[in-house]
CSV table of C-alpha atoms and ligand atoms in Angstrom, one decimal:
chain,number,residue,atom,x,y,z
A,247,MET,CA,-32.0,-10.8,163.4
A,248,ALA,CA,-35.3,-10.5,161.7
A,249,THR,CA,-36.1,-7.9,159.8
A,250,ALA,CA,-38.8,-6.5,161.9
A,251,TYR,CA,-37.2,-7.1,165.5
A,252,LEU,CA,-34.0,-5.1,163.4
A,253,GLU,CA,-36.9,-2.2,162.7
A,254,GLU,CA,-37.6,-2.2,166.1
A,255,VAL,CA,-34.6,-1.5,168.0
A,256,ASN,CA,-33.0,1.2,165.0
A,257,PRO,CA,-32.9,3.9,167.4
A,258,TRP,CA,-34.4,6.8,164.3
A,259,GLU,CA,-37.1,4.5,163.7
A,260,ALA,CA,-38.1,4.5,166.9
A,261,GLN,CA,-37.8,7.8,168.0
A,262,VAL,CA,-39.7,8.9,165.0
A,263,ALA,CA,-42.5,6.3,165.7
A,264,ARG,CA,-43.8,8.3,168.4
A,265,SER,CA,-43.0,11.9,167.4
A,266,ASP,CA,-45.2,10.9,164.3
A,267,LEU,CA,-48.1,9.9,166.4
A,268,ALA,CA,-48.0,12.8,168.6
A,269,ALA,CA,-47.7,14.9,165.5
A,270,LYS,CA,-50.9,13.7,164.1
A,271,LYS,CA,-52.7,13.5,167.6
A,272,LEU,CA,-51.5,17.4,167.1
A,273,LYS,CA,-53.3,17.4,164.3
A,274,LEU,CA,-50.3,19.7,163.0
A,275,ASP,CA,-50.1,20.7,159.5
A,276,GLU,CA,-47.9,18.1,157.3
A,277,GLY,CA,-45.3,20.6,155.7
A,278,LEU,CA,-44.8,22.3,159.3
A,279,TRP,CA,-44.2,18.3,160.9
A,280,LYS,CA,-41.6,18.1,157.6
A,281,ILE,CA,-39.5,20.7,159.0
A,282,LEU,CA,-39.5,19.7,162.4
A,283,ARG,CA,-39.0,15.8,161.7
A,284,GLU,CA,-35.6,16.0,160.3
A,285,PRO,CA,-32.5,17.4,161.3
A,286,SER,CA,-31.3,19.9,160.0
A,287,LEU,CA,-27.4,19.4,160.2
A,288,GLU,CA,-25.8,16.5,159.9
A,289,ILE,CA,-21.8,16.0,159.8
A,290,ILE,CA,-20.0,12.7,159.8
A,291,VAL,CA,-15.9,13.4,159.9
A,292,HIS,CA,-13.1,11.3,160.0
A,293,ILE,CA,-10.5,12.1,162.0
A,294,PRO,CA,-6.9,10.7,162.1
A,295,VAL,CA,-5.1,9.9,165.4
A,296,GLN,CA,-1.8,9.4,166.0
A,297,MET,CA,-1.9,6.1,168.4
A,298,ASP,CA,0.4,5.6,171.9
A,299,ASN,CA,2.7,3.0,170.1
A,300,GLY,CA,3.3,5.3,166.3
A,301,THR,CA,0.6,4.4,164.4
A,302,LEU,CA,-2.6,6.3,162.5
A,303,GLU,CA,-6.0,5.3,162.9
A,304,ILE,CA,-8.5,6.7,161.0
A,305,PHE,CA,-12.1,7.4,164.1
A,306,THR,CA,-15.4,7.9,162.2
A,307,GLY,CA,-17.4,10.8,164.1
A,308,PHE,CA,-20.8,12.4,163.7
A,309,ARG,CA,-22.2,15.6,164.9
A,310,VAL,CA,-26.2,16.1,164.5
A,311,GLN,CA,-27.8,19.0,165.0
A,312,HIS,CA,-31.8,18.6,165.0
A,313,SER,CA,-33.0,22.1,165.8
A,314,ILE,CA,-32.3,25.1,166.6
A,315,ASP,CA,-35.2,27.4,166.4
A,316,ARG,CA,-35.5,27.9,170.0
A,317,GLY,CA,-32.0,28.8,170.8
A,318,PRO,CA,-28.5,27.2,170.0
A,319,SER,CA,-28.5,23.6,169.5
A,320,LYS,CA,-28.0,20.9,173.2
A,321,GLY,CA,-26.5,18.0,173.2
A,322,GLY,CA,-24.2,15.0,174.5
A,323,ILE,CA,-21.3,13.6,172.9
A,324,ARG,CA,-21.1,9.9,173.2
A,325,TYR,CA,-18.0,7.9,172.5
A,326,SER,CA,-19.2,4.3,171.4
A,327,PRO,CA,-17.5,1.2,169.5
A,328,THR,CA,-21.3,0.3,168.1
A,329,LEU,CA,-22.2,4.6,167.8
A,330,THR,CA,-24.5,4.8,164.6
A,331,LEU,CA,-25.1,7.8,162.7
A,332,ASP,CA,-29.0,6.9,163.4
A,333,GLU,CA,-28.4,6.7,167.1
A,334,ALA,CA,-26.7,10.1,167.1
A,335,ARG,CA,-30.2,11.7,164.4
A,336,ALA,CA,-32.1,10.2,167.4
A,337,LEU,CA,-30.8,11.6,170.2
A,338,ALA,CA,-30.5,14.6,168.5
A,339,SER,CA,-34.4,14.9,168.1
A,340,ARG,CA,-34.6,13.7,171.3
A,341,MET,CA,-32.6,16.5,173.0
A,342,THR,CA,-35.1,18.5,171.0
A,343,TRP,CA,-38.3,17.6,172.3
A,344,LYS,CA,-36.7,17.8,176.0
A,345,CYS,CA,-35.4,21.0,175.7
A,346,ALA,CA,-38.8,22.2,175.0
A,347,LEU,CA,-40.8,19.7,177.6
A,348,VAL,CA,-38.7,21.2,180.1
A,349,ASN,CA,-39.0,25.1,178.7
A,350,ILE,CA,-35.4,25.8,178.1
A,351,PRO,CA,-33.7,27.8,175.5
A,352,PHE,CA,-32.3,25.4,173.6
A,353,GLY,CA,-33.0,22.9,170.2
A,354,GLY,CA,-31.4,19.7,170.1
A,355,ALA,CA,-28.4,18.2,169.2
A,356,ALA,CA,-25.9,15.3,169.5
A,357,GLY,CA,-22.7,13.7,168.4
A,358,GLY,CA,-20.0,11.5,168.9
A,359,VAL,CA,-17.2,9.4,168.0
A,360,ILE,CA,-16.8,5.7,167.1
A,361,CYS,CA,-14.6,4.5,169.6
A,362,ASP,CA,-13.7,2.1,172.2
A,363,PRO,CA,-12.7,4.0,175.2
A,364,ASP,CA,-12.0,1.0,177.6
A,365,LYS,CA,-8.8,0.1,175.0
A,366,MET,CA,-7.7,3.6,174.5
A,367,ALA,CA,-4.9,5.7,176.4
A,368,LYS,CA,-5.8,9.2,178.0
A,369,ARG,CA,-3.7,10.6,175.9
A,370,GLU,CA,-5.3,9.6,173.0
A,371,LEU,CA,-8.6,10.6,173.7
A,372,GLU,CA,-6.7,13.4,174.5
A,373,ARG,CA,-6.2,13.8,171.0
A,374,LEU,CA,-9.4,12.0,169.4
A,375,THR,CA,-11.2,14.7,171.0
A,376,ARG,CA,-8.6,17.8,170.0
A,377,ARG,CA,-8.9,16.7,166.6
A,378,TYR,CA,-13.0,15.7,166.6
A,379,THR,CA,-13.4,19.4,167.7
A,380,MET,CA,-11.8,21.2,165.5
A,381,GLU,CA,-13.2,19.5,162.8
A,382,LEU,CA,-16.3,20.9,164.0
A,383,ILE,CA,-15.1,24.3,165.5
A,384,GLU,CA,-17.1,26.2,162.2
A,385,VAL,CA,-20.5,25.1,163.9
A,386,LEU,CA,-20.2,24.8,167.7
A,387,GLY,CA,-20.0,27.7,170.0
A,388,PRO,CA,-22.4,29.0,172.9
A,389,GLU,CA,-24.4,30.7,170.6
A,390,LYS,CA,-24.7,28.1,167.9
A,391,ASP,CA,-24.0,24.6,169.3
A,392,VAL,CA,-22.9,23.6,173.3
A,393,PRO,CA,-22.3,19.7,173.6
A,394,GLY,CA,-22.1,18.2,176.9
A,395,PRO,CA,-21.8,14.9,178.3
A,396,ASP,CA,-23.1,11.5,177.7
A,397,ILE,CA,-22.0,7.6,177.5
A,398,ASN,CA,-18.4,7.4,178.3
A,399,THR,CA,-17.9,10.7,178.2
A,400,ASP,CA,-17.2,12.5,181.2
A,401,GLU,CA,-15.7,16.4,182.4
A,402,GLN,CA,-12.6,15.8,181.8
A,403,ILE,CA,-13.1,15.4,177.7
A,404,MET,CA,-15.5,18.7,178.1
A,405,ALA,CA,-12.6,20.6,179.1
A,406,TRP,CA,-10.8,19.5,176.2
A,407,ILE,CA,-13.3,20.6,173.9
A,408,MET,CA,-13.4,23.7,176.2
A,409,ASP,CA,-9.5,24.1,175.6
A,410,THR,CA,-9.6,23.3,171.8
A,411,TYR,CA,-12.8,25.6,171.3
A,412,SER,CA,-10.9,28.2,173.4
A,413,MET,CA,-7.5,28.1,171.6
A,414,HIS,CA,-9.2,28.4,168.2
A,415,VAL,CA,-10.7,31.9,169.6
A,416,HIS,CA,-7.8,33.0,171.7
A,417,HIS,CA,-9.9,33.9,174.2
A,418,THR,CA,-11.2,31.7,176.9
A,419,VAL,CA,-14.6,29.8,176.4
A,420,THR,CA,-16.5,28.1,179.4
A,421,ALA,CA,-20.0,28.2,177.9
A,422,VAL,CA,-18.9,26.1,174.7
A,423,VAL,CA,-19.3,22.7,176.6
A,424,THR,CA,-21.5,22.3,179.5
A,425,GLY,CA,-20.5,19.4,182.1
A,426,LYS,CA,-17.4,20.5,182.7
A,427,PRO,CA,-15.3,20.7,186.6
A,428,LEU,CA,-16.5,23.2,188.7
A,429,GLU,CA,-12.4,24.9,188.5
A,430,LEU,CA,-13.7,25.7,184.6
A,431,GLY,CA,-16.5,27.2,185.2
A,432,GLY,CA,-18.6,23.8,185.7
A,433,SER,CA,-21.7,24.2,187.9
A,434,HIS,CA,-22.3,22.5,191.6
A,435,GLY,CA,-25.1,19.8,191.0
A,436,ARG,CA,-24.3,19.2,186.9
A,437,ASN,CA,-22.9,15.9,188.2
A,438,GLU,CA,-25.5,14.6,189.5
A,439,ALA,CA,-28.1,16.4,188.1
A,440,THR,CA,-29.8,13.8,186.1
A,441,GLY,CA,-29.8,11.4,188.8
A,442,ARG,CA,-31.7,13.5,190.8
A,443,GLY,CA,-34.2,14.4,188.1
A,444,LEU,CA,-34.7,10.9,188.3
A,445,MET,CA,-35.3,10.8,192.0
A,446,ILE,CA,-37.9,14.0,192.0
A,447,VAL,CA,-40.2,12.2,189.1
A,448,CYS,CA,-39.9,9.0,190.9
A,449,ASP,CA,-41.4,10.9,194.0
A,450,GLU,CA,-43.8,12.7,192.1
A,451,ALA,CA,-44.9,9.7,190.7
A,452,LEU,CA,-45.4,8.0,194.3
A,453,LYS,CA,-47.9,10.9,195.2
A,454,ARG,CA,-49.8,10.0,191.9
A,455,LEU,CA,-49.9,6.1,192.7
A,456,SER,CA,-50.3,6.4,196.4
A,457,MET,CA,-47.2,4.7,197.3
A,458,ASN,CA,-44.8,4.7,200.2
A,459,ARG,CA,-41.5,5.5,199.3
A,460,ASP,CA,-40.3,3.3,202.3
A,461,GLN,CA,-41.7,0.3,200.6
A,462,THR,CA,-40.9,0.8,196.9
A,463,ARG,CA,-38.2,-1.5,195.8
A,464,VAL,CA,-35.9,-0.1,193.1
A,465,LEU,CA,-33.8,-1.9,190.3
A,466,ILE,CA,-31.6,0.3,188.5
A,467,GLN,CA,-29.4,-1.1,185.2
A,468,GLY,CA,-26.6,1.0,184.7
A,469,PHE,CA,-24.1,2.3,187.3
A,470,GLY,CA,-22.6,5.1,185.5
A,471,ASN,CA,-23.5,8.8,185.7
A,472,VAL,CA,-26.4,8.4,185.6
A,473,GLY,CA,-27.3,5.3,187.3
A,474,SER,CA,-24.8,5.7,190.6
A,475,ASN,CA,-26.4,9.2,191.0
A,476,ALA,CA,-29.9,7.8,190.9
A,477,ALA,CA,-29.1,5.1,193.1
A,478,ARG,CA,-27.5,6.7,195.5
A,479,LEU,CA,-29.1,9.8,196.4
A,480,MET,CA,-32.6,7.3,196.0
A,481,HIS,CA,-30.8,5.4,198.9
A,482,ARG,CA,-30.6,8.4,200.7
A,483,ARG,CA,-34.4,9.5,200.6
A,484,GLY,CA,-35.0,6.4,201.4
A,485,TYR,CA,-35.7,4.2,198.5
A,486,LYS,CA,-35.0,0.7,198.9
A,487,ILE,CA,-32.7,-0.2,196.1
A,488,VAL,CA,-32.7,-4.0,195.2
A,489,GLY,CA,-30.4,-4.4,192.4
A,490,VAL,CA,-28.0,-2.4,190.2
A,491,SER,CA,-26.0,-3.5,187.0
A,492,THR,CA,-23.5,-2.8,184.4
A,493,SER,CA,-22.3,-4.5,181.5
A,494,LYS,CA,-20.2,-6.8,183.5
A,495,GLY,CA,-23.2,-8.0,185.8
A,496,GLY,CA,-25.4,-7.5,188.2
A,497,LEU,CA,-25.9,-7.7,192.1
A,498,TYR,CA,-29.6,-8.1,194.1
A,499,ASN,CA,-30.2,-8.6,197.6
A,500,LYS,CA,-34.5,-8.5,198.3
A,501,ASN,CA,-33.7,-6.2,201.3
A,502,GLY,CA,-31.7,-3.8,199.7
A,503,ILE,CA,-28.1,-3.1,198.9
A,504,ASP,CA,-25.8,-0.1,200.6
A,505,ILE,CA,-25.3,1.9,198.1
A,506,ASP,CA,-22.7,4.5,199.7
A,507,ALA,CA,-20.8,1.2,200.4
A,508,LEU,CA,-20.9,0.1,197.0
A,509,TRP,CA,-20.3,3.8,195.0
A,510,MET,CA,-16.7,3.1,197.3
A,511,TYR,CA,-16.7,-0.5,196.4
A,512,HIS,CA,-16.9,0.1,192.5
A,513,LYS,CA,-14.9,3.0,193.0
A,514,ARG,CA,-12.0,0.9,194.4
A,515,ASN,CA,-13.0,-2.2,192.1
A,516,SER,CA,-14.0,-0.8,189.0
A,517,THR,CA,-16.6,-3.6,189.6
A,518,LEU,CA,-19.7,-4.7,191.1
A,519,ILE,CA,-19.4,-8.4,191.8
A,520,GLY,CA,-18.1,-9.7,194.6
A,521,PHE,CA,-20.1,-6.9,196.5
A,522,PRO,CA,-21.0,-8.5,199.8
A,523,GLY,CA,-24.5,-9.8,200.8
A,524,THR,CA,-25.3,-9.8,197.3
A,525,GLU,CA,-26.2,-12.5,195.0
A,526,GLU,CA,-25.1,-11.7,191.4
A,527,ILE,CA,-27.7,-11.4,188.6
A,528,ASP,CA,-27.7,-11.0,185.0
A,529,SER,CA,-28.0,-7.5,183.5
A,530,GLU,CA,-30.7,-9.0,181.3
A,531,GLU,CA,-32.2,-10.6,184.4
A,532,LEU,CA,-32.8,-8.0,186.5
A,533,LEU,CA,-35.0,-5.9,184.3
A,534,VAL,CA,-37.3,-8.9,185.0
A,535,THR,CA,-37.2,-9.1,188.3
A,536,ASP,CA,-39.7,-8.3,191.1
A,537,CYS,CA,-39.7,-4.7,192.1
A,538,ASP,CA,-41.5,-1.5,192.3
A,539,ILE,CA,-39.5,0.7,190.2
A,540,LEU,CA,-37.2,0.0,187.3
A,541,ILE,CA,-34.4,2.6,186.5
A,542,PRO,CA,-32.8,1.5,183.1
A,543,ALA,CA,-30.1,4.1,183.0
A,544,ALA,CA,-27.8,2.7,181.0
A,545,VAL,CA,-28.3,2.0,176.8
A,546,GLU,CA,-31.0,1.6,174.4
A,547,ASN,CA,-33.7,-0.8,173.2
A,548,GLN,CA,-33.3,-2.3,176.7
A,549,ILE,CA,-37.2,-2.8,176.9
A,550,THR,CA,-38.6,-4.3,173.4
A,551,SER,CA,-41.0,-7.0,171.8
A,552,ARG,CA,-39.1,-9.5,173.8
A,553,ASN,CA,-39.0,-8.9,177.2
A,554,ALA,CA,-41.6,-6.2,178.5
A,555,ASP,CA,-44.6,-8.8,178.8
A,556,ARG,CA,-42.0,-10.2,181.5
A,557,LEU,CA,-41.7,-7.0,183.6
A,558,LYS,CA,-42.7,-6.5,186.8
A,559,ALA,CA,-42.8,-3.3,187.3
A,560,GLN,CA,-45.1,-0.8,188.2
A,561,ILE,CA,-43.4,2.3,187.2
A,562,LEU,CA,-40.7,2.7,184.5
A,563,CYS,CA,-38.6,5.3,185.1
A,564,GLU,CA,-35.9,6.2,181.8
A,565,GLY,CA,-33.1,7.3,182.6
A,566,ALA,CA,-31.2,6.2,179.7
A,567,ASN,CA,-32.4,7.4,176.1
A,568,GLY,CA,-34.2,5.6,173.9
A,569,PRO,CA,-34.1,2.3,176.7
A,570,THR,CA,-38.0,1.1,175.1
A,571,THR,CA,-39.3,0.5,171.9
A,572,ALA,CA,-42.4,1.9,170.4
A,573,GLU,CA,-43.4,-2.0,170.4
A,574,ALA,CA,-42.7,-2.7,173.6
A,575,ASP,CA,-44.7,0.8,174.4
A,576,ASP,CA,-47.7,-0.6,173.7
A,577,ILE,CA,-47.1,-4.2,175.9
A,578,LEU,CA,-46.8,-1.9,178.7
A,579,ALA,CA,-50.0,0.5,177.9
A,580,ASP,CA,-52.3,-2.7,178.5
A,581,LYS,CA,-50.1,-3.9,181.5
A,582,ARG,CA,-51.2,-0.9,182.8
A,583,VAL,CA,-47.8,0.1,184.2
A,584,PHE,CA,-46.7,3.7,184.7
A,585,VAL,CA,-44.2,5.3,182.1
A,586,ILE,CA,-42.2,8.4,182.9
A,587,PRO,CA,-40.8,8.9,179.3
A,588,ASP,CA,-37.2,9.7,179.1
A,589,ILE,CA,-37.7,13.1,177.7
A,590,LEU,CA,-39.1,14.2,181.1
A,591,ALA,CA,-37.3,11.3,183.4
A,592,ASN,CA,-33.7,12.3,182.8
A,593,SER,CA,-34.4,16.1,181.9
A,594,GLY,CA,-32.6,16.7,185.0
A,595,GLY,CA,-29.0,16.9,183.1
A,596,VAL,CA,-29.5,19.3,180.8
A,597,THR,CA,-31.6,21.5,182.9
A,598,VAL,CA,-28.6,22.0,185.2
A,599,SER,CA,-26.4,22.3,181.8
A,600,TYR,CA,-28.9,25.0,181.1
A,601,PHE,CA,-27.6,26.8,184.5
A,602,GLU,CA,-24.4,26.2,183.8
A,603,TRP,CA,-24.3,27.9,180.4
A,604,VAL,CA,-26.7,31.0,181.9
A,605,GLN,CA,-24.0,31.0,185.0
A,606,ASP,CA,-20.8,30.7,182.7
A,607,ARG,CA,-22.7,33.6,180.4
A,608,GLN,CA,-22.9,35.9,183.0
A,609,GLY,CA,-19.8,35.0,185.0
A,610,TYR,CA,-21.5,34.7,188.2
A,611,PHE,CA,-21.8,30.9,190.3
A,612,TRP,CA,-24.6,29.9,192.0
A,613,PRO,CA,-24.2,27.7,195.0
A,614,GLU,CA,-25.2,24.1,195.1
A,615,SER,CA,-28.6,24.5,197.2
A,616,GLU,CA,-29.9,27.5,193.8
A,617,VAL,CA,-28.9,24.7,191.2
A,618,ASN,CA,-31.2,22.5,193.5
A,619,ASP,CA,-33.8,24.4,194.3
A,620,GLN,CA,-34.1,25.3,190.5
A,621,LEU,CA,-33.8,22.1,189.2
A,622,ASP,CA,-36.1,21.0,191.8
A,623,HIS,CA,-39.0,23.3,190.7
A,624,THR,CA,-38.2,23.1,186.8
A,625,ILE,CA,-38.9,19.0,187.3
A,626,ARG,CA,-42.3,19.0,189.4
A,627,THR,CA,-43.4,21.5,186.9
A,628,SER,CA,-42.8,19.5,183.7
A,629,PHE,CA,-44.1,16.1,185.4
A,630,ALA,CA,-47.4,17.8,186.0
A,631,GLU,CA,-47.5,19.2,182.9
A,632,VAL,CA,-47.4,16.1,180.9
A,633,LEU,CA,-50.1,14.1,182.8
A,634,GLN,CA,-51.9,17.7,182.6
A,635,TYR,CA,-51.3,17.0,178.8
A,636,ALA,CA,-51.7,13.8,179.0
A,637,GLU,CA,-54.9,13.3,180.9
A,638,ARG,CA,-56.4,15.9,178.8
A,639,HIS,CA,-55.4,14.1,175.6
A,640,ALA,CA,-56.4,11.1,176.9
A,641,VAL,CA,-53.0,9.4,175.6
A,642,ASN,CA,-49.8,7.8,177.6
A,643,ASN,CA,-47.5,10.0,179.0
A,644,ARG,CA,-44.9,9.2,176.1
A,645,ILE,CA,-47.1,10.6,173.4
A,646,GLY,CA,-48.2,14.0,176.0
A,647,ALA,CA,-44.8,14.5,176.5
A,648,TYR,CA,-44.2,14.4,172.5
A,649,MET,CA,-47.2,16.4,172.0
A,650,LEU,CA,-46.5,19.4,174.7
A,651,ALA,CA,-42.9,19.3,173.4
A,652,ILE,CA,-43.7,19.3,169.7
A,653,ASP,CA,-46.8,21.7,170.5
A,654,ARG,CA,-43.8,24.3,171.8
A,655,VAL,CA,-41.5,24.2,169.0
A,656,ALA,CA,-44.5,24.4,166.1
A,657,TYR,CA,-45.7,27.9,168.2
A,658,THR,CA,-42.4,28.9,168.1
A,659,LEU,CA,-41.7,28.4,164.1
A,660,ARG,CA,-45.1,29.6,163.8
A,661,GLN,CA,-44.3,32.9,165.8
A,662,ARG,CA,-40.7,33.4,163.7
A,663,GLY,CA,-42.3,33.3,160.6
A,664,ILE,CA,-40.2,30.7,159.2
A,665,TYR,CA,-43.4,28.8,158.2
A,666,ALA,CA,-44.8,32.2,156.2
B,847,NAD,P1,-21.8,6.1,182.0
B,847,NAD,O1,-21.4,5.7,180.1
B,847,NAD,O2,-21.3,6.8,182.7
B,847,NAD,O3,-22.6,4.9,182.3
B,847,NAD,C1,-23.2,4.0,181.3
B,847,NAD,C2,-23.6,2.6,182.2
B,847,NAD,O4,-24.3,1.9,181.7
B,847,NAD,C3,-21.9,2.0,182.9
B,847,NAD,O5,-22.5,1.7,184.0
B,847,NAD,C4,-22.3,0.4,181.9
B,847,NAD,O6,-21.2,-0.5,182.7
B,847,NAD,C5,-23.7,0.5,182.2
B,847,NAD,N1,-23.7,-0.6,180.8
B,847,NAD,C6,-23.6,-0.3,179.6
B,847,NAD,N2,-24.1,-1.4,179.0
B,847,NAD,C7,-24.9,-2.1,179.7
B,847,NAD,C8,-26.1,-3.5,179.8
B,847,NAD,N3,-26.1,-3.8,178.7
B,847,NAD,N4,-26.5,-3.7,181.1
B,847,NAD,C9,-26.0,-3.1,181.9
B,847,NAD,N5,-25.6,-2.4,181.9
B,847,NAD,C10,-24.7,-1.5,181.5
B,847,NAD,O7,-23.0,7.0,181.0
B,847,NAD,P2,-24.1,7.8,181.5
B,847,NAD,O8,-24.3,9.0,181.2
B,847,NAD,O9,-24.7,7.6,183.2
B,847,NAD,O10,-26.0,7.7,180.4
B,847,NAD,C11,-26.2,6.7,180.8
B,847,NAD,C12,-27.7,7.0,179.6
B,847,NAD,O11,-28.3,8.1,179.9
B,847,NAD,C13,-27.6,7.0,177.8
B,847,NAD,O12,-28.5,6.3,177.5
B,847,NAD,C14,-28.1,8.4,177.9
B,847,NAD,O13,-27.4,9.1,176.9
B,847,NAD,C15,-29.0,8.9,179.0
B,847,NAD,N6,-28.6,10.0,179.8
B,847,NAD,C16,-27.0,10.8,180.6
B,847,NAD,C17,-27.7,11.9,180.7
B,847,NAD,C18,-25.7,12.5,181.5
B,847,NAD,O14,-26.1,13.6,181.8
B,847,NAD,N7,-24.5,12.3,181.5
B,847,NAD,C19,-28.5,12.9,180.6
B,847,NAD,C20,-29.4,12.2,179.8
B,847,NAD,C21,-29.3,11.4,179.8
């Protein structure tokens, strides 16, 4: 791959390209930005795991804490064969800005293990998760660093983390992770929260652009936690979902897909392919297919300098973290695409994670309607604040979102006097 393209798709470079620009527009003091820009702690662990066939394997894992200035650090655990430290750094720093944007008292963290869960047995994954947790035991905790789910990690993995931590401290500590099963201190609405947040920001964007929901065609890349929940909720609200994809391929029907039926089909067959009444479409092709809203909800670097000029969508709503490169941003701006940046669009997940943490610490659990109402309020408020900020400073939505978030964290740092 050409060096320039490799730089374009490096997650950390892509992340700091935007935050550096936002800090510059804010005219932030250089020294202060030096503190805010870099992660405060980076841990690499090499974890021995006994495999089911008796052999020993060593897996490499990371945990990056970007900031603890506004509260404990918070962020996902990702299991992926291609995970890198730069990816974890980028995710951790993005979480700092995301939490500040929705104004919840967390800093950002991220981590995970280089592994391929598709090729591992459940017991192997459990041993890996428990050992990874033990390696990090001193830095985790409800007041320190609170992991949550991300790619290839689910509520079972969160339950194992919670159990391992609790055994170590000799009492049950539910607030050490979020995204847990309901019976173990999870929150109603957490599973769908990121997808619900995507729907709320799309509703708000339609209002801004005077578009009609029932005539709005949506394409969604990714049918995991984020993509499938967004598809289901948006389908029920009246959006026309015309295409979806997973890493195994995608489907398209210009008249709309019955997402409830597809959900059941995907559950039964672990693939979308073969679902009746649709044509197959390549996942890359799906991104440049005609639609009104495009929701990348899979992995990084899907919209780059190589395909951004071919996008047809009027609205790009970023379900995934980092689906668009900084180079692609410029092309999308020229095309006047309305971008709802990841740190706003997918912030529903961490918002309800915050509600889960609050409920765990109170020992008092809210009904689902309360969770959804509070989420709705938080996301709509943040959407309005980002647009106002972007308009006031004559920048695009992404840079507006970063400016607002960086401004909030910088303010906290000045108030605390760290920067005295
Ligand atoms: P997941 O593991 O549940 O699902 C990932 C989905 O993406 C799967 O359907 C997979 O097949 C698909 N996929 C992977 N590569 C693809 C490709 N090249 N083309 C099409 N599909 C592809 O993960 P998730 O939790 O849904 O997370 C998805 C994204 O959303 C990630 O970027 C994650 O960081 C971000 N995110 C997740 C949450 C959350 O609450 N889970 C919150 C905020 C952001």
